[in-house]
Structures are given as structure tokens and as C-alpha cells.
Tab-separated table of C-alpha atoms in Angstrom:
chain	number	residue	atom	x	y	z
W	1	UNK	CA	-8.346	21.435	-4.025
W	2	UNK	CA	-10.345	24.367	-3.008
W	3	UNK	CA	-13.392	24.528	-5.037
W	4	UNK	CA	-13.639	28.161	-4.606
W	5	UNK	CA	-11.242	29.356	-5.761
W	6	UNK	CA	-11.592	26.927	-8.967
W	7	UNK	CA	-14.794	27.715	-10.789
W	8	UNK	CA	-13.744	25.777	-13.697
W	9	UNK	CA	-14.240	22.629	-11.148
W	10	UNK	CA	-14.964	20.255	-13.616
W	11	UNK	CA	-12.314	21.149	-15.789
W	12	UNK	CA	-10.262	20.431	-12.480
W	13	UNK	CA	-11.495	17.224	-11.761
W	14	UNK	CA	-10.612	16.261	-15.314
W	15	UNK	CA	-7.475	17.106	-14.725
W	16	UNK	CA	-6.904	14.665	-11.919
W	17	UNK	CA	-8.063	12.188	-12.928
W	18	UNK	CA	-6.056	12.347	-15.807
W	19	UNK	CA	-3.183	13.287	-14.025
W	20	UNK	CA	-3.967	9.388	-11.743
W	21	UNK	CA	-4.231	7.923	-15.579
W	22	UNK	CA	-0.783	9.162	-17.049
W	23	UNK	CA	1.019	7.955	-14.436
W	24	UNK	CA	-0.639	4.370	-14.208
W	25	UNK	CA	0.182	4.199	-17.898
W	26	UNK	CA	3.603	5.462	-17.123
W	27	UNK	CA	4.118	2.385	-14.855
W	28	UNK	CA	2.689	0.135	-17.584
W	29	UNK	CA	5.178	1.290	-20.269
W	30	UNK	CA	8.052	0.775	-17.386
W	31	UNK	CA	7.002	-2.800	-16.988
W	32	UNK	CA	6.749	-3.531	-21.034
W	33	UNK	CA	10.189	-1.398	-21.157
W	34	UNK	CA	11.858	-3.444	-18.700
W	35	UNK	CA	10.300	-6.829	-19.730
W	36	UNK	CA	11.627	-6.509	-23.675
W	37	UNK	CA	14.728	-4.894	-22.417
W	38	UNK	CA	15.201	-8.121	-20.224
W	39	UNK	CA	14.262	-10.209	-23.030
W	40	UNK	CA	16.878	-8.208	-25.246
W	41	UNK	CA	19.624	-8.679	-22.426
W	42	UNK	CA	19.123	-12.464	-22.451
W	43	UNK	CA	19.513	-13.104	-26.574
W	44	UNK	CA	22.819	-12.218	-25.926
W	45	UNK	CA	23.999	-14.748	-23.461
W	46	UNK	CA	25.766	-17.330	-25.042
W	47	UNK	CA	23.682	-20.381	-26.678
W	48	UNK	CA	24.174	-22.851	-24.034
W	49	UNK	CA	23.042	-20.745	-21.562
W	50	UNK	CA	20.350	-18.781	-23.406
W	51	UNK	CA	18.507	-22.566	-23.717
W	52	UNK	CA	18.021	-22.075	-19.789
W	53	UNK	CA	15.835	-19.406	-20.350
W	54	UNK	CA	12.818	-20.305	-22.351
W	55	UNK	CA	10.900	-19.823	-18.739
W	56	UNK	CA	11.764	-16.577	-18.526
W	57	UNK	CA	10.600	-15.929	-21.888
W	58	UNK	CA	7.465	-17.373	-21.632
W	59	UNK	CA	7.024	-15.230	-18.416
W	60	UNK	CA	8.319	-12.251	-19.953
W	61	UNK	CA	5.857	-12.300	-23.056
W	62	UNK	CA	3.431	-13.208	-20.494
W	63	UNK	CA	3.517	-10.331	-18.287
W	64	UNK	CA	3.849	-8.067	-21.955
W	65	UNK	CA	0.388	-9.089	-22.531
W	66	UNK	CA	-1.110	-8.374	-19.380
W	67	UNK	CA	0.266	-5.157	-19.475
W	68	UNK	CA	-1.169	-4.313	-23.131
W	69	UNK	CA	-3.894	-5.590	-22.076
W	70	UNK	CA	-3.696	-3.623	-18.631
W	71	UNK	CA	-2.807	-0.116	-20.716
W	72	UNK	CA	-5.774	-0.851	-23.501
W	73	UNK	CA	-8.034	-0.888	-20.527
W	74	UNK	CA	-6.996	2.160	-19.332
W	75	UNK	CA	-6.992	4.029	-22.817
W	76	UNK	CA	-10.819	2.525	-22.986
W	77	UNK	CA	-11.436	3.921	-19.650
W	78	UNK	CA	-9.729	7.428	-20.605
W	79	UNK	CA	-11.894	7.704	-23.785
W	80	UNK	CA	-15.074	7.336	-22.093
W	81	UNK	CA	-14.261	9.881	-20.039
W	82	UNK	CA	-13.205	12.028	-23.050
W	83	UNK	CA	-16.139	11.556	-24.447
W	84	UNK	CA	-18.537	12.621	-21.141
W	85	UNK	CA	-18.542	16.544	-22.496
W	86	UNK	CA	-20.164	15.721	-25.706
W	87	UNK	CA	-23.200	16.577	-24.803
W	88	UNK	CA	-24.055	18.424	-21.783
W	89	UNK	CA	-27.277	16.264	-21.036
W	90	UNK	CA	-26.950	12.361	-22.327
W	91	UNK	CA	-28.130	8.814	-21.656
W	92	UNK	CA	-25.252	7.108	-19.661
W	93	UNK	CA	-24.315	3.702	-18.949
W	94	UNK	CA	-24.152	4.709	-15.022
W	95	UNK	CA	-22.132	1.256	-14.032
W	96	UNK	CA	-19.963	2.120	-16.602
W	97	UNK	CA	-19.367	5.903	-15.301
W	98	UNK	CA	-18.455	4.368	-12.286
W	99	UNK	CA	-16.199	1.724	-13.407
W	100	UNK	CA	-14.198	4.679	-15.679
W	101	UNK	CA	-14.188	6.698	-12.309
W	102	UNK	CA	-13.014	3.927	-10.356
W	103	UNK	CA	-10.246	2.408	-12.878
W	104	UNK	CA	-8.648	6.093	-14.141
W	105	UNK	CA	-8.468	6.700	-10.323
W	106	UNK	CA	-6.985	3.267	-8.961
W	107	UNK	CA	-3.725	4.933	-8.151
W	108	UNK	CA	-4.731	8.042	-6.065
W	109	UNK	CA	-6.848	4.899	-4.010
W	110	UNK	CA	-3.675	2.505	-3.856
W	111	UNK	CA	-1.273	5.549	-3.024
W	112	UNK	CA	-3.456	6.091	0.499
W	113	UNK	CA	-3.456	2.248	1.334
W	114	UNK	CA	-7.074	2.331	1.009
W	115	UNK	CA	-8.682	-0.733	-0.904
W	116	UNK	CA	-12.285	0.234	-3.438
W	117	UNK	CA	-14.741	-1.939	-4.105
W	118	UNK	CA	-18.277	-1.772	-6.153
W	119	UNK	CA	-21.297	-3.798	-6.483
W	120	UNK	CA	-24.105	-2.997	-8.397
W	121	UNK	CA	-27.355	-4.992	-8.280
W	122	UNK	CA	-27.836	-5.018	-12.119
W	123	UNK	CA	-25.821	-3.473	-14.977
W	124	UNK	CA	-26.098	-1.632	-17.276
W	125	UNK	CA	-28.262	0.717	-15.301
W	126	UNK	CA	-29.159	3.279	-17.767
W	127	UNK	CA	-30.041	7.206	-16.585
W	128	UNK	CA	-30.453	10.577	-18.153
W	129	UNK	CA	-28.559	12.707	-17.094
W	130	UNK	CA	-24.905	15.467	-16.963
W	131	UNK	CA	-22.338	12.724	-18.042
W	132	UNK	CA	-19.761	15.104	-17.057
W	133	UNK	CA	-21.150	16.341	-13.511
W	134	UNK	CA	-22.158	12.687	-12.590
W	135	UNK	CA	-18.579	11.272	-12.976
W	136	UNK	CA	-17.341	14.427	-11.444
W	137	UNK	CA	-20.143	13.638	-8.589
W	138	UNK	CA	-18.540	10.051	-8.106
W	139	UNK	CA	-14.967	11.371	-8.257
W	140	UNK	CA	-16.111	13.791	-5.372
W	141	UNK	CA	-17.547	10.755	-3.307
W	142	UNK	CA	-14.526	8.968	-3.692
W	143	UNK	CA	-12.153	11.675	-2.673
W	144	UNK	CA	-14.289	12.102	0.213
W	145	UNK	CA	-14.430	8.748	1.707
W	146	UNK	CA	-10.948	8.596	1.004
W	147	UNK	CA	-10.348	11.554	2.936
W	148	UNK	CA	-12.520	10.288	6.023
W	149	UNK	CA	-10.398	6.862	5.894
W	150	UNK	CA	-7.779	5.214	7.918
W	151	UNK	CA	-4.917	3.136	5.765
W	152	UNK	CA	-6.277	0.103	4.834
W	153	UNK	CA	-9.808	0.673	4.832
W	154	UNK	CA	-11.920	-0.732	2.518
W	155	UNK	CA	-14.606	1.777	0.637
W	156	UNK	CA	-17.341	0.324	-0.842
W	157	UNK	CA	-19.471	1.722	-4.047
W	158	UNK	CA	-22.645	0.170	-4.203
W	159	UNK	CA	-25.904	0.481	-6.700
W	160	UNK	CA	-29.519	-0.081	-6.714
W	161	UNK	CA	-32.215	0.530	-9.421
W	162	UNK	CA	-35.379	2.477	-7.851
W	163	UNK	CA	-38.424	3.327	-9.291
W	164	UNK	CA	-37.746	6.569	-10.524
W	165	UNK	CA	-33.836	6.183	-10.923
W	166	UNK	CA	-31.227	4.897	-9.029
W	167	UNK	CA	-29.563	5.167	-4.875
W	168	UNK	CA	-25.373	5.095	-4.739
W	169	UNK	CA	-24.556	3.677	-1.328
W	170	UNK	CA	-20.637	4.784	-0.092
W	171	UNK	CA	-19.942	2.694	3.400
W	172	UNK	CA	-16.609	1.325	4.997
W	173	UNK	CA	-14.808	5.619	5.534
W	174	UNK	CA	-14.403	5.006	8.889
W	175	UNK	CA	-13.911	8.707	9.945
W	176	UNK	CA	-15.931	11.850	10.248
W	177	UNK	CA	-15.536	15.061	11.937
W	178	UNK	CA	-20.240	15.187	12.852
W	179	UNK	CA	-19.822	19.138	13.215
W	180	UNK	CA	-18.196	19.682	9.690
W	181	UNK	CA	-19.323	17.888	7.078
W	182	UNK	CA	-16.678	20.299	5.192
W	183	UNK	CA	-16.433	21.817	2.099
W	184	UNK	CA	-15.886	18.824	-0.127
W	185	UNK	CA	-18.956	17.682	0.605
W	186	UNK	CA	-20.244	20.688	0.298
W	187	UNK	CA	-19.169	20.356	-3.061
W	188	UNK	CA	-20.534	17.540	-3.627
W	189	UNK	CA	-24.284	18.341	-2.331
W	190	UNK	CA	-23.869	20.894	-5.125
W	191	UNK	CA	-23.146	18.802	-7.875
W	192	UNK	CA	-25.675	16.322	-7.220
W	193	UNK	CA	-28.069	19.539	-6.854
W	194	UNK	CA	-27.448	20.004	-10.458
W	195	UNK	CA	-28.047	16.154	-11.561
W	196	UNK	CA	-31.620	16.784	-9.084
W	197	UNK	CA	-30.330	14.516	-7.148
W	198	UNK	CA	-29.801	14.180	-3.615
W	199	UNK	CA	-26.931	13.739	-1.296
W	200	UNK	CA	-27.126	12.814	2.507
W	201	UNK	CA	-24.393	11.464	5.452
W	202	UNK	CA	-27.351	8.539	7.168
W	203	UNK	CA	-25.108	7.261	9.848
W	204	UNK	CA	-22.198	5.395	8.489
W	205	UNK	CA	-23.507	5.097	5.200
W	206	UNK	CA	-23.596	7.880	2.847
W	207	UNK	CA	-26.354	7.746	0.006
W	208	UNK	CA	-26.746	9.551	-3.435
W	209	UNK	CA	-29.886	9.539	-5.421
W	210	UNK	CA	-30.011	10.799	-8.969
W	211	UNK	CA	-33.262	10.541	-11.050
W	212	UNK	CA	-33.665	8.029	-13.962
W	213	UNK	CA	-34.380	11.265	-16.392
W	214	UNK	CA	-32.900	14.590	-15.549
W	215	UNK	CA	-35.499	17.497	-16.244
W	216	UNK	CA	-34.277	19.904	-19.364
V	1	UNK	CA	29.777	-6.136	-6.083
V	2	UNK	CA	28.081	-2.490	-6.278
V	3	UNK	CA	25.051	-3.438	-4.605
V	4	UNK	CA	21.682	-1.743	-5.849
V	5	UNK	CA	18.215	-1.474	-3.602
V	6	UNK	CA	15.042	-1.030	-6.118
V	7	UNK	CA	12.488	0.093	-4.042
V	8	UNK	CA	9.073	0.486	-6.452
V	9	UNK	CA	5.592	-0.810	-5.921
V	10	UNK	CA	5.707	-2.241	-9.740
V	11	UNK	CA	6.973	-5.686	-8.610
V	12	UNK	CA	6.995	-6.508	-12.205
V	13	UNK	CA	8.826	-3.873	-13.155
V	14	UNK	CA	11.615	-3.924	-9.799
V	15	UNK	CA	11.590	-8.003	-11.294
V	16	UNK	CA	12.625	-7.248	-14.897
V	17	UNK	CA	14.833	-4.254	-14.005
V	18	UNK	CA	17.201	-6.601	-11.034
V	19	UNK	CA	17.587	-9.035	-13.163
V	20	UNK	CA	19.222	-6.594	-16.178
V	21	UNK	CA	21.042	-5.236	-13.594
V	22	UNK	CA	22.449	-8.508	-11.963
V	23	UNK	CA	22.699	-9.816	-15.861
V	24	UNK	CA	25.607	-6.729	-16.084
V	25	UNK	CA	27.454	-7.217	-12.612
V	26	UNK	CA	25.280	-5.633	-9.895
V	27	UNK	CA	24.036	-7.338	-6.646
V	28	UNK	CA	20.132	-6.112	-6.789
V	29	UNK	CA	17.603	-6.233	-3.532
V	30	UNK	CA	14.118	-5.127	-4.846
V	31	UNK	CA	10.874	-4.094	-2.610
V	32	UNK	CA	7.661	-3.615	-3.077
V	33	UNK	CA	7.274	-0.771	-0.376
V	34	UNK	CA	9.140	2.104	1.713
V	35	UNK	CA	8.957	0.349	4.956
V	36	UNK	CA	10.290	-2.324	3.822
V	37	UNK	CA	12.611	-0.720	1.786
V	38	UNK	CA	13.930	1.418	4.843
V	39	UNK	CA	14.555	-2.191	6.882
V	40	UNK	CA	16.145	-3.908	3.616
V	41	UNK	CA	18.814	-0.437	4.067
V	42	UNK	CA	19.299	-1.542	8.132
V	43	UNK	CA	19.684	-4.897	7.198
V	44	UNK	CA	21.983	-4.641	4.948
V	45	UNK	CA	22.897	-1.178	3.511
V	46	UNK	CA	23.318	-0.937	-0.163
V	47	UNK	CA	25.874	1.749	-1.777
V	48	UNK	CA	22.525	3.247	-4.027
V	49	UNK	CA	19.114	3.032	-3.744
V	50	UNK	CA	16.888	3.860	-6.707
V	51	UNK	CA	13.467	4.719	-5.696
V	52	UNK	CA	10.259	5.474	-6.987
V	53	UNK	CA	8.301	8.611	-5.563
V	54	UNK	CA	4.704	7.379	-5.814
V	55	UNK	CA	3.914	4.516	-3.612
V	56	UNK	CA	0.843	2.952	-1.239
V	57	UNK	CA	1.657	3.734	2.320
V	58	UNK	CA	5.015	5.782	3.196
V	59	UNK	CA	5.885	8.336	-0.210
V	60	UNK	CA	8.872	8.148	-1.560
V	61	UNK	CA	9.889	11.871	-0.714
V	62	UNK	CA	8.996	10.851	2.787
V	63	UNK	CA	11.510	7.110	2.067
V	64	UNK	CA	13.886	9.524	0.964
V	65	UNK	CA	13.762	11.944	4.211
V	66	UNK	CA	14.430	9.230	6.631
V	67	UNK	CA	17.370	7.446	4.521
V	68	UNK	CA	18.768	10.885	4.348
V	69	UNK	CA	18.243	11.647	8.244
V	70	UNK	CA	20.101	8.023	8.887
V	71	UNK	CA	22.548	7.840	6.443
V	72	UNK	CA	23.414	11.448	4.778
V	73	UNK	CA	26.287	10.087	2.426
V	74	UNK	CA	23.672	7.200	0.733
V	75	UNK	CA	23.340	8.144	-2.479
V	76	UNK	CA	19.419	7.961	-3.187
V	77	UNK	CA	18.533	7.754	-7.196
V	78	UNK	CA	14.825	8.794	-7.644
V	79	UNK	CA	12.270	7.340	-10.379
V	80	UNK	CA	9.385	9.292	-11.357
V	81	UNK	CA	6.538	8.874	-14.074
V	82	UNK	CA	5.118	12.581	-13.749
V	83	UNK	CA	5.537	14.455	-16.817
V	84	UNK	CA	6.594	17.448	-14.881
V	85	UNK	CA	10.187	17.241	-13.708
V	86	UNK	CA	8.918	19.267	-10.194
V	87	UNK	CA	8.621	16.008	-7.761
V	88	UNK	CA	12.613	15.243	-9.165
V	89	UNK	CA	13.714	18.117	-8.324
V	90	UNK	CA	11.992	18.737	-4.702
V	91	UNK	CA	13.700	15.059	-3.997
V	92	UNK	CA	17.236	16.892	-4.851
V	93	UNK	CA	16.243	19.364	-3.190
V	94	UNK	CA	16.026	17.127	-0.148
V	95	UNK	CA	18.872	15.526	-0.376
V	96	UNK	CA	18.628	12.682	-3.771
V	97	UNK	CA	21.645	12.306	-6.450
V	98	UNK	CA	19.367	12.480	-9.222
V	99	UNK	CA	15.962	11.965	-10.738
V	100	UNK	CA	14.675	9.755	-14.109
V	101	UNK	CA	11.475	9.347	-15.408
V	102	UNK	CA	10.065	6.033	-16.249
V	103	UNK	CA	10.288	4.510	-18.508
V	104	UNK	CA	13.904	4.136	-17.993
V	105	UNK	CA	17.034	3.699	-20.470
V	106	UNK	CA	19.364	1.162	-18.848
V	107	UNK	CA	22.145	2.961	-20.595
V	108	UNK	CA	21.298	6.035	-18.713
V	109	UNK	CA	20.384	4.749	-15.536
V	110	UNK	CA	23.944	2.531	-15.461
V	111	UNK	CA	25.776	5.779	-15.985
V	112	UNK	CA	23.964	7.302	-13.088
V	113	UNK	CA	24.607	4.645	-11.169
V	114	UNK	CA	28.200	4.579	-11.727
V	115	UNK	CA	28.381	8.536	-11.412
V	116	UNK	CA	26.875	8.060	-7.813
V	117	UNK	CA	28.699	5.353	-6.424
V	118	UNK	CA	31.752	6.569	-8.032
V	119	UNK	CA	31.451	9.699	-6.284
V	120	UNK	CA	30.712	8.204	-2.834
V	121	UNK	CA	34.250	5.549	-3.331
């Protein structure tokens, strides 16, 4: 993504996350579609053959239930994202915002054969901030880490409550060009600055700090 | 019996689809990534490959290019979860027989499989 050519970068971010969601929800629907189709096919079998299919029906019903739940969770996260622009500054649960971005971007992570882990020492973690820019920053940090990781890498996000705010650490990424932090990192720094926070790289750890309450 | 190779990372999807195709008289092998798909083609060449475009590891487009390099006449039917048709068209330009959007209509899938394999025979 060329951030300089997209002044409406928040819109681009939203678009990318929604694209990832829509791909995932299509897979959910495809699984439900094939599973119900299979159940329908089995019902057309002869009575004596159908009697042997009870285990298959039980498994199919479980698969459908699991994927309805998966779709429901994704839709709940999408709804959280959709309401982020309701107020420019608002009280949010940072943990929920991060889980939202990670759940909706799961497909992007998996497509690069990467793994994502998220630890938090406390939940919920309430801060007052700009919700859209906050989620955008998390997305950007994830995208930066993905860009700087080899397939198979586990990217780890963790949060810690501090006296005046929160500290987010990103570890696990494996590569970095020391002399050029790149446009994506500069974009992330600008975003975090609008949240009155800071973003640095210390050795193999990216650290993002955000204030508990943004000054408006 | 027509042999179909399904390549898609959603195992519940390929599992159910494979059973539906088997009930209709096809022999189906399902794998969940491109590398295993390419290996399966070398081990037991299918009559047709049904290939998802978005997968971890080798992308569907990369798998398609490799199949076409080794087996130019093997028909490949693409599956896509995208709302747009761009990726499917790109795949057809690279030699795919056709593309279908998920979720699938089984009757449309069967028609396309028959057309593609019929044209080969």
C-alpha cells in the first residue's frame, strides 16, 4: 500500500480488513453449503444405506454449528470495527480492539504461513483514544511484522498496563533492514503520534506506547 | 472413473465436497496446500484439478503456473472467495479452464467438470 498516494489511509485500512473478513465469511458459507448439501445427498440414499450414516450426520451437524459460531464471531468483530468511526475520540477496551483487528486479519496472517499470538496481562484495558487510528495502528504494526517475517514465524503481540497508559510489544519478527525502517514504519509512527503515543524499535522488539487518556 | 484432485486449505469444505462428488461417481483426492497438490499430481495424475486461489504457502496462482508448466493439457478449475472476478480472469489468462465463486452450486460444478474433462477426452 502506498500511503503517500492514499490520503484517506484510514479508509484503505478499513477496506483491507473488510476484504479479509469477506473472504473468510465466504469460506464459512462454503463449508456450511457443502455440509448441508452432503446431508441432503445422504438423505437420497436407500433406507438401509442411510441407517449407516448417523455418525456422518452427527459430524455434519457439529461442523455446521462450529462454522455458524465462527461466522457469528467474525460478524461481531466486523460490527466493532464498523462502529469505530462513531466518535473521533472515545473510551475503548484496547484488548477488544486488538482482538478485533487480529480476528479480521487472520486470513492475511495465514496466507503468509505466519502465526499470531496475543498475550495481555489484564483485560479489559480501558483507554480514551481515537478508535479508528488505534485499530489502524495495530493493523499497521501487524502488517510491518508480517513484512519482516519469514514463513513459519510466530508474531507475538503483548500488552502491559502502565501508570500513565499502555505498552504494546511486538516480537517474533525475524528480519529488518537496519538502515531503512521503511515507509510502512514511518506511517505507523505518524499514526501513533496522532494518538499522542510513541513507536520505537529496540533490538528485536517493537514498542508502542499509548496514553491512558488522549488530550483533546 | 474421472479422477479429481481438490486443493483447498479449508478441510471441512474439501471433506464434504469430496464426499458429494464421490456419491456422484467421481474418484476424489483432497489436499490442503499447494505443495501437497503438486506432489499428488506427480504421484497420481488426475483428470482435473479443482484449485482454491487463496491458500497459505504456495498461492493458487503459483500452483496453477507450476501445473501448467508440467502438464499444459491438464484442466484446472479455480475456486475463489473474492467478490470480484479479477483473480479468476487472471487465472484463466494463465491457462485455467474456468473459475467458480464460493459457495458453490454442485450442479454447476458438475457441468463444468464434465465440460472440462469431456473436452480433454
